[in-house]
Coordinates of C-alpha atoms in Angstrom, one line a residue:
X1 CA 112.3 80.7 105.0
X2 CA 111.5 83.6 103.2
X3 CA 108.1 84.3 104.5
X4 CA 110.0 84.8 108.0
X5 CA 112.3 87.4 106.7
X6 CA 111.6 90.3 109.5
X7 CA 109.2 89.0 111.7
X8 CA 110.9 90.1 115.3
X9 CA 112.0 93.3 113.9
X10 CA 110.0 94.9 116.3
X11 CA 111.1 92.8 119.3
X12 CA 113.9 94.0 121.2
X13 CA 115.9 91.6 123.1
X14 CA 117.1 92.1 126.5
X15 CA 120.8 91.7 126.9
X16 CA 121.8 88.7 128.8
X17 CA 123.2 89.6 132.4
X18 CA 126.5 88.2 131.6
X19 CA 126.6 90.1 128.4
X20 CA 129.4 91.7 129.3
X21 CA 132.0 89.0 130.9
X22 CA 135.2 90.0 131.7
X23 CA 135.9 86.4 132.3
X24 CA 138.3 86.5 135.2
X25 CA 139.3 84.0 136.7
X26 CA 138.3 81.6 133.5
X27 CA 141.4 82.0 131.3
X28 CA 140.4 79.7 128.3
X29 CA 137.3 82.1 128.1
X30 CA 139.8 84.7 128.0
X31 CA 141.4 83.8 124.8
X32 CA 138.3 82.7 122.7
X33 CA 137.4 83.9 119.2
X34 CA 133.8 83.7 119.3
X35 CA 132.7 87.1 121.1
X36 CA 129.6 89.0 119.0
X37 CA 131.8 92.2 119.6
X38 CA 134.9 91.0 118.1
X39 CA 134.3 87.8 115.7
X40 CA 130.6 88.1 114.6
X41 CA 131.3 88.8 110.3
X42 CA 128.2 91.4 108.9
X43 CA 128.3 88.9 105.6
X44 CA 128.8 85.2 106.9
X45 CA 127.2 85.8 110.4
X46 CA 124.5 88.2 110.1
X47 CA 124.2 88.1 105.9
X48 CA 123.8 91.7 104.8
X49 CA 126.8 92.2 102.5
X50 CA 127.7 90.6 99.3
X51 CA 130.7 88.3 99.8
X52 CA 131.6 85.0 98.1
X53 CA 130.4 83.4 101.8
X54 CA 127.3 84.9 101.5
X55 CA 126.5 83.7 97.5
X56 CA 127.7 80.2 98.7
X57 CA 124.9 80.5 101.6
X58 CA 121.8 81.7 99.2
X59 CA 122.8 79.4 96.2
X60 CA 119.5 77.3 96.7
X61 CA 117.4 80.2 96.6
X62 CA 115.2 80.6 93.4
X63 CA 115.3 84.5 91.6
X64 CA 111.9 85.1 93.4
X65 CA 112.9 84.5 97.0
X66 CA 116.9 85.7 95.8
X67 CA 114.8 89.3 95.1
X68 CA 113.5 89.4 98.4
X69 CA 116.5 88.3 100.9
X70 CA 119.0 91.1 98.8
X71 CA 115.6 93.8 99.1
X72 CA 115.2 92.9 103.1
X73 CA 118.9 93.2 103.8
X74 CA 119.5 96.3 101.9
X75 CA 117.1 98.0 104.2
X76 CA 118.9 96.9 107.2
X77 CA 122.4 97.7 105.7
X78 CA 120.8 100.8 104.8
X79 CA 120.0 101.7 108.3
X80 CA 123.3 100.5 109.8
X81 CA 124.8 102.8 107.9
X82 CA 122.7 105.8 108.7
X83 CA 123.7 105.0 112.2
X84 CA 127.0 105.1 111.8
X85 CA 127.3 103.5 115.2
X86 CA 130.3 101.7 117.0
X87 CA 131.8 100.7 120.3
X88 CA 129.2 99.3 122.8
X89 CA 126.0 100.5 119.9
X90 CA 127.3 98.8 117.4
X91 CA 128.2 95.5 119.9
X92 CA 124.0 95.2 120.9
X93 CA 123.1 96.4 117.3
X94 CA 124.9 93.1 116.1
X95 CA 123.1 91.4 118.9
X96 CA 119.5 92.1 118.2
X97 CA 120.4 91.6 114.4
X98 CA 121.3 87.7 114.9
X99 CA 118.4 87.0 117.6
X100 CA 115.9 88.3 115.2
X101 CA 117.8 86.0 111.9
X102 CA 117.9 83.2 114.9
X103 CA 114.1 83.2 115.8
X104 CA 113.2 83.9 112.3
X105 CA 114.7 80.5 111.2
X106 CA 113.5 79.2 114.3
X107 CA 109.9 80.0 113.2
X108 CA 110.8 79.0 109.8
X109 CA 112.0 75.4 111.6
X110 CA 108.8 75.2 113.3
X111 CA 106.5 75.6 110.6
X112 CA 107.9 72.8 109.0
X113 CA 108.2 70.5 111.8
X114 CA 104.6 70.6 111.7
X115 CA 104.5 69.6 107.9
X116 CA 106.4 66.8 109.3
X117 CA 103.7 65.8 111.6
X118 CA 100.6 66.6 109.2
X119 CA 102.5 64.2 106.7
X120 CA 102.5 61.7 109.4
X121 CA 99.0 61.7 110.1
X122 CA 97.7 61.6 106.6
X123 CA 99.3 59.0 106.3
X124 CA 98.2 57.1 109.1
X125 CA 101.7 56.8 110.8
X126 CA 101.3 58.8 113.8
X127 CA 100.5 56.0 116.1
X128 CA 103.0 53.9 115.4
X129 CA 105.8 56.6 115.0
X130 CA 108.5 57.7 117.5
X131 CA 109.7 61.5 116.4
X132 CA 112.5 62.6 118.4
X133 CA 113.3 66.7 117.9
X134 CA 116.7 67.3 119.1
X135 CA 120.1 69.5 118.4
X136 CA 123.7 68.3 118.6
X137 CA 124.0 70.8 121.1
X138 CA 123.3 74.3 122.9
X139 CA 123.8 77.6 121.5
X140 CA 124.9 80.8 123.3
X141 CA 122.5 83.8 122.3
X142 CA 124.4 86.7 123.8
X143 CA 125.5 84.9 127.1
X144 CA 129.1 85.6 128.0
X145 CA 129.0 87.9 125.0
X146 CA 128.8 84.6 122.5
X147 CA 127.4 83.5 120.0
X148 CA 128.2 79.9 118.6
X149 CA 128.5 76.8 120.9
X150 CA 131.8 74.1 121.7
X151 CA 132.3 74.8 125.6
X152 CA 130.5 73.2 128.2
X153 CA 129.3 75.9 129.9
X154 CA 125.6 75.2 130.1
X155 CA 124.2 76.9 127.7
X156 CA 125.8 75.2 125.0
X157 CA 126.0 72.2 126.7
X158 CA 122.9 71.3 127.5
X159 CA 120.9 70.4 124.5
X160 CA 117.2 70.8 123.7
X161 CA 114.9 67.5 123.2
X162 CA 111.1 66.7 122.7
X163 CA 109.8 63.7 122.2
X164 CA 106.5 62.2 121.0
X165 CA 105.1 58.6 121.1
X166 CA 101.4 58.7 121.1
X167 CA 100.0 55.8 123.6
X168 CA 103.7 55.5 125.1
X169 CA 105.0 59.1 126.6
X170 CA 102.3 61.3 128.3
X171 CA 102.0 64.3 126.5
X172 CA 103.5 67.8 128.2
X173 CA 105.2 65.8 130.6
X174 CA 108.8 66.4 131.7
X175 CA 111.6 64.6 132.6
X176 CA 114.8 65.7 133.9
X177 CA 117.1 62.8 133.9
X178 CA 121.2 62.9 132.4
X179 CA 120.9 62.0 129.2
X180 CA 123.8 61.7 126.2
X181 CA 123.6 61.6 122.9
X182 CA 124.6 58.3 122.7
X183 CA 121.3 57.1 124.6
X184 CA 119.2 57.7 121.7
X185 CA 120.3 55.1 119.4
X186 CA 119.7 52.4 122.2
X187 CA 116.7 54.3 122.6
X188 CA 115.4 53.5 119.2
X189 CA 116.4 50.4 119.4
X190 CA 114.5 49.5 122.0
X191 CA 111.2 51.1 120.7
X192 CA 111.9 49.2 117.5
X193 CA 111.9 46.1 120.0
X194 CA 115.7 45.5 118.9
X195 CA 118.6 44.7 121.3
X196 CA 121.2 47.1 121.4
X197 CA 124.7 45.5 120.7
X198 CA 126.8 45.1 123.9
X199 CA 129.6 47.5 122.4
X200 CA 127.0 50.4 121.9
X201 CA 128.3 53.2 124.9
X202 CA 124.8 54.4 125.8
X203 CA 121.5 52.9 127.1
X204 CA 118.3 53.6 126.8
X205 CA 116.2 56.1 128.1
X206 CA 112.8 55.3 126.7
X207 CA 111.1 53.4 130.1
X208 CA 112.0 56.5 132.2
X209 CA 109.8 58.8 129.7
X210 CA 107.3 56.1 129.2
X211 CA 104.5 55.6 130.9
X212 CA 104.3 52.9 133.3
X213 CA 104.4 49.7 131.6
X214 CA 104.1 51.5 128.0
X215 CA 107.5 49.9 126.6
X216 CA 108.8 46.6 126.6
X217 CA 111.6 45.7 128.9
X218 CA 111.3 48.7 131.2
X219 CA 109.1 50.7 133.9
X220 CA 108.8 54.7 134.1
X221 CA 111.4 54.6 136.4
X222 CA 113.8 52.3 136.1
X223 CA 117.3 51.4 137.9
X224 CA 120.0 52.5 137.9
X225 CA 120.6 56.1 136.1
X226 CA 123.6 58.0 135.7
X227 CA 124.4 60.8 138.2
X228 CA 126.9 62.3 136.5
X229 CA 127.7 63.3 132.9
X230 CA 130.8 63.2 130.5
X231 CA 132.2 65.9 127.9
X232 CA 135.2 65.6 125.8
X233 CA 136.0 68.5 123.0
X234 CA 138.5 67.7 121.0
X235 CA 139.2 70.5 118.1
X236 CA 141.4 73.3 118.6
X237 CA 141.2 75.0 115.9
X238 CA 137.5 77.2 114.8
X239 CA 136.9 79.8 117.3
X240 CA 140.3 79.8 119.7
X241 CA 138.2 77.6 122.3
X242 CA 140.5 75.6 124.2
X243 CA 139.9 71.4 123.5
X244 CA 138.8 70.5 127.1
X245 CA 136.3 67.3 129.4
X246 CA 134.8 67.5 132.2
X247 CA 132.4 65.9 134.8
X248 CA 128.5 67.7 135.1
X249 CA 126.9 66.4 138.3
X250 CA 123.4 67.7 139.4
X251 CA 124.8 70.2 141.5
X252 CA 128.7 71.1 140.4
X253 CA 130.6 70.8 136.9
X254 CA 134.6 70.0 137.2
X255 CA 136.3 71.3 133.4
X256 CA 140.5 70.5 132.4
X257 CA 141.0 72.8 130.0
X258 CA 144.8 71.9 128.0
X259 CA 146.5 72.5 125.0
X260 CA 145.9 76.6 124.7
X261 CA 145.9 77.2 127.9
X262 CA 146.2 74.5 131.0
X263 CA 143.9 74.7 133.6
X264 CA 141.0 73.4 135.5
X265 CA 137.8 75.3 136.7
X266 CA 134.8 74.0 138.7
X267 CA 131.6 75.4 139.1
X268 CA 128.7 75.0 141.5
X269 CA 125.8 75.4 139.2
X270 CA 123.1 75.8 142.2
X271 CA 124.7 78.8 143.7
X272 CA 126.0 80.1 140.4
X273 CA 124.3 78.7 137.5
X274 CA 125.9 81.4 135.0
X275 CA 128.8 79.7 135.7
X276 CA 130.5 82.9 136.4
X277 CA 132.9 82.2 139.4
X278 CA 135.7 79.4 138.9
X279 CA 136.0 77.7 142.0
X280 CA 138.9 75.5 141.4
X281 CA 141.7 75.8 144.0
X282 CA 139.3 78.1 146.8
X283 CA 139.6 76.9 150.2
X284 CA 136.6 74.7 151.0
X285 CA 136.7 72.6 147.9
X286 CA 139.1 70.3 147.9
X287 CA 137.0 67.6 149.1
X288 CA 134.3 68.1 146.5
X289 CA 137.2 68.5 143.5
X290 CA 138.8 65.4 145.1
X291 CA 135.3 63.7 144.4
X292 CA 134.8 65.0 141.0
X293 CA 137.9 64.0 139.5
X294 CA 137.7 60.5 141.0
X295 CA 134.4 60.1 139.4
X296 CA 135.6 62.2 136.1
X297 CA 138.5 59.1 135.9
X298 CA 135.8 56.5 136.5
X299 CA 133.9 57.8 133.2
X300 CA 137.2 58.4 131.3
X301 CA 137.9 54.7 132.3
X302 CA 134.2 54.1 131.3
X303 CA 134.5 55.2 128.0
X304 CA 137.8 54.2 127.0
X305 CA 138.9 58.4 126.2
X306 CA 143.0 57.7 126.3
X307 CA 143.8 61.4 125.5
X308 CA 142.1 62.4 128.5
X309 CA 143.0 59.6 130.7
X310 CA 146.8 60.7 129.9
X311 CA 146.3 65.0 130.5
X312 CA 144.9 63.3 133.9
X313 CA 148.2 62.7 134.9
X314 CA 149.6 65.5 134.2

């Protein structure tokens, strides 16, 4: 929103310590399009210059609020240019330019959120509302040099989530469970006191945020849970990332990359949570790969994914 124009310009942000990759070892990371260095556009990414992607992009914007975005990012383009930078300057300048646009909207998401919530409690609703805050997924901010999302490295992998259910989930509490996408419509469904159909993939995860005895048809805790996690992206096309699945345990994360490049990497996220060091192949594994791909075919099985269940046996 408009009112958040600028407000971390005077925050810098610390690089990330894997700002730099040089990716060895990881060779679909190798050929990705989606560094900040290389790929991030001044118009479409970071919105300074006037470019048919950039009208497109500010179309809903009235003459006040068009006046104001083209005034703050002339000063900024301004001062790029003063600076003349490039090489590694021009790299982090790029960087702390889209963390402040991210956090701005951010803020700007925020603040509305809570118009969301005020809404709700005018109207007498909050009681008997479930609001569930989520993204479809991750989003690197500098790690690996990134920006954008689609592997499964962790930080565009795991996705953020709140929830609030006044009377039903305890209020800053925290739970850690694996849970898919596909859980929350079963999830709804059962807060709505509606069976989920038998040919719906997930389950619900509502009596292990609950309180205890807070939701029909469940406990806080109960059993079973999944262990283990499934990924399957499928594009190759946007961004030179490789279409790849994988297997995310609590403690290692097994990846089959194919199609640009053909390889496997495996990462044990305790001891290297950056996900730095591809383990695949190292002596000492082999039991613990043999494991993971074993279960990785049970949830390919599971879920019925027959492109992956075929680059299994190859």
């Amino acid at each position: 929103d408009i009112p958040d124009l600028g407000r971390f310009d005077n925050v810098r942000f610390p690089l990330p310590p894997n700002f730099y990759d040089d990716y060895r070892g990881r060779e679909a990371a190798k050929v990705q399009d989606m560094s900040i260095e290389k790929t991030m556009l001044m118009d479409y990414d970071l919105k300074m210059f006037d470019s048919t992607i950039r009208e497109f992009s500010i179309l809903r914007m009235d003459s006040a609020q068009r006046a104001t975005n083209d005034a703050y990012y002339a000063k900024v383009h301004a001062d790029l240019k003063k600076r003349n930078l490039s090489g590694r300057a021009l790299t982090e300048w790029k960087y702390q330019r889209y963390m402040r646009d991210y956090l701005s909207t951010a803020a700007s998401m925020d603040r509305n959120i809570e118009r969301t919530l005020d809404y709700l409690d005018r109207k007498g609703l909050t009681e008997n509302t479930m609001v569930i805050y989520m993204s479809d997924q991750g989003f690197y901010m500098g790690e690996h040099g990134w920006f954008d999302k689609r592997f499964m490295y962790e930080e565009s992998f795991r996705t953020p989530m709140v929830m609030r259910f006044p009377g039903k989930i305890q209020p800053g509490s925290v739970n850690n469970d694996m849970v898919m996408n596909l859980d929350i419509g079963p999830t709804i469904l059962q807060a709505a006191g509606v069976k989920a159909p038998n040919d719906m993939q997930g389950k619900s995860f509502l009596g292990r945020v609950a309180k205890k005895g807070a939701v029909t048809g469940g406990t806080a805790t109960p059993q079973p849970w999944r262990n283990a996690i499934y990924y399957h992206y499928y594009e190759n096309g946007e961004h030179a990332v490789s279409p790849h699945f994988g297997i995310k345990t609590k403690q290692y994360k097994l990846i089959r990359f194919y199609t640009r490049v053909n390889t496997w990497e495996l990462f044990d996220l305790e001891s290297d949570p950056r996900e730095m060091t591809n383990l695949f192949g190292k002596p000492g594994y082999e039991k613990i790969t043999a494991t993971l791909k074993k279960q990785l075919l049970a949830l390919i099985e599971q879920y019925d994914d027959k492109d992956a269940r075929q680059l299994m046996n190859l």
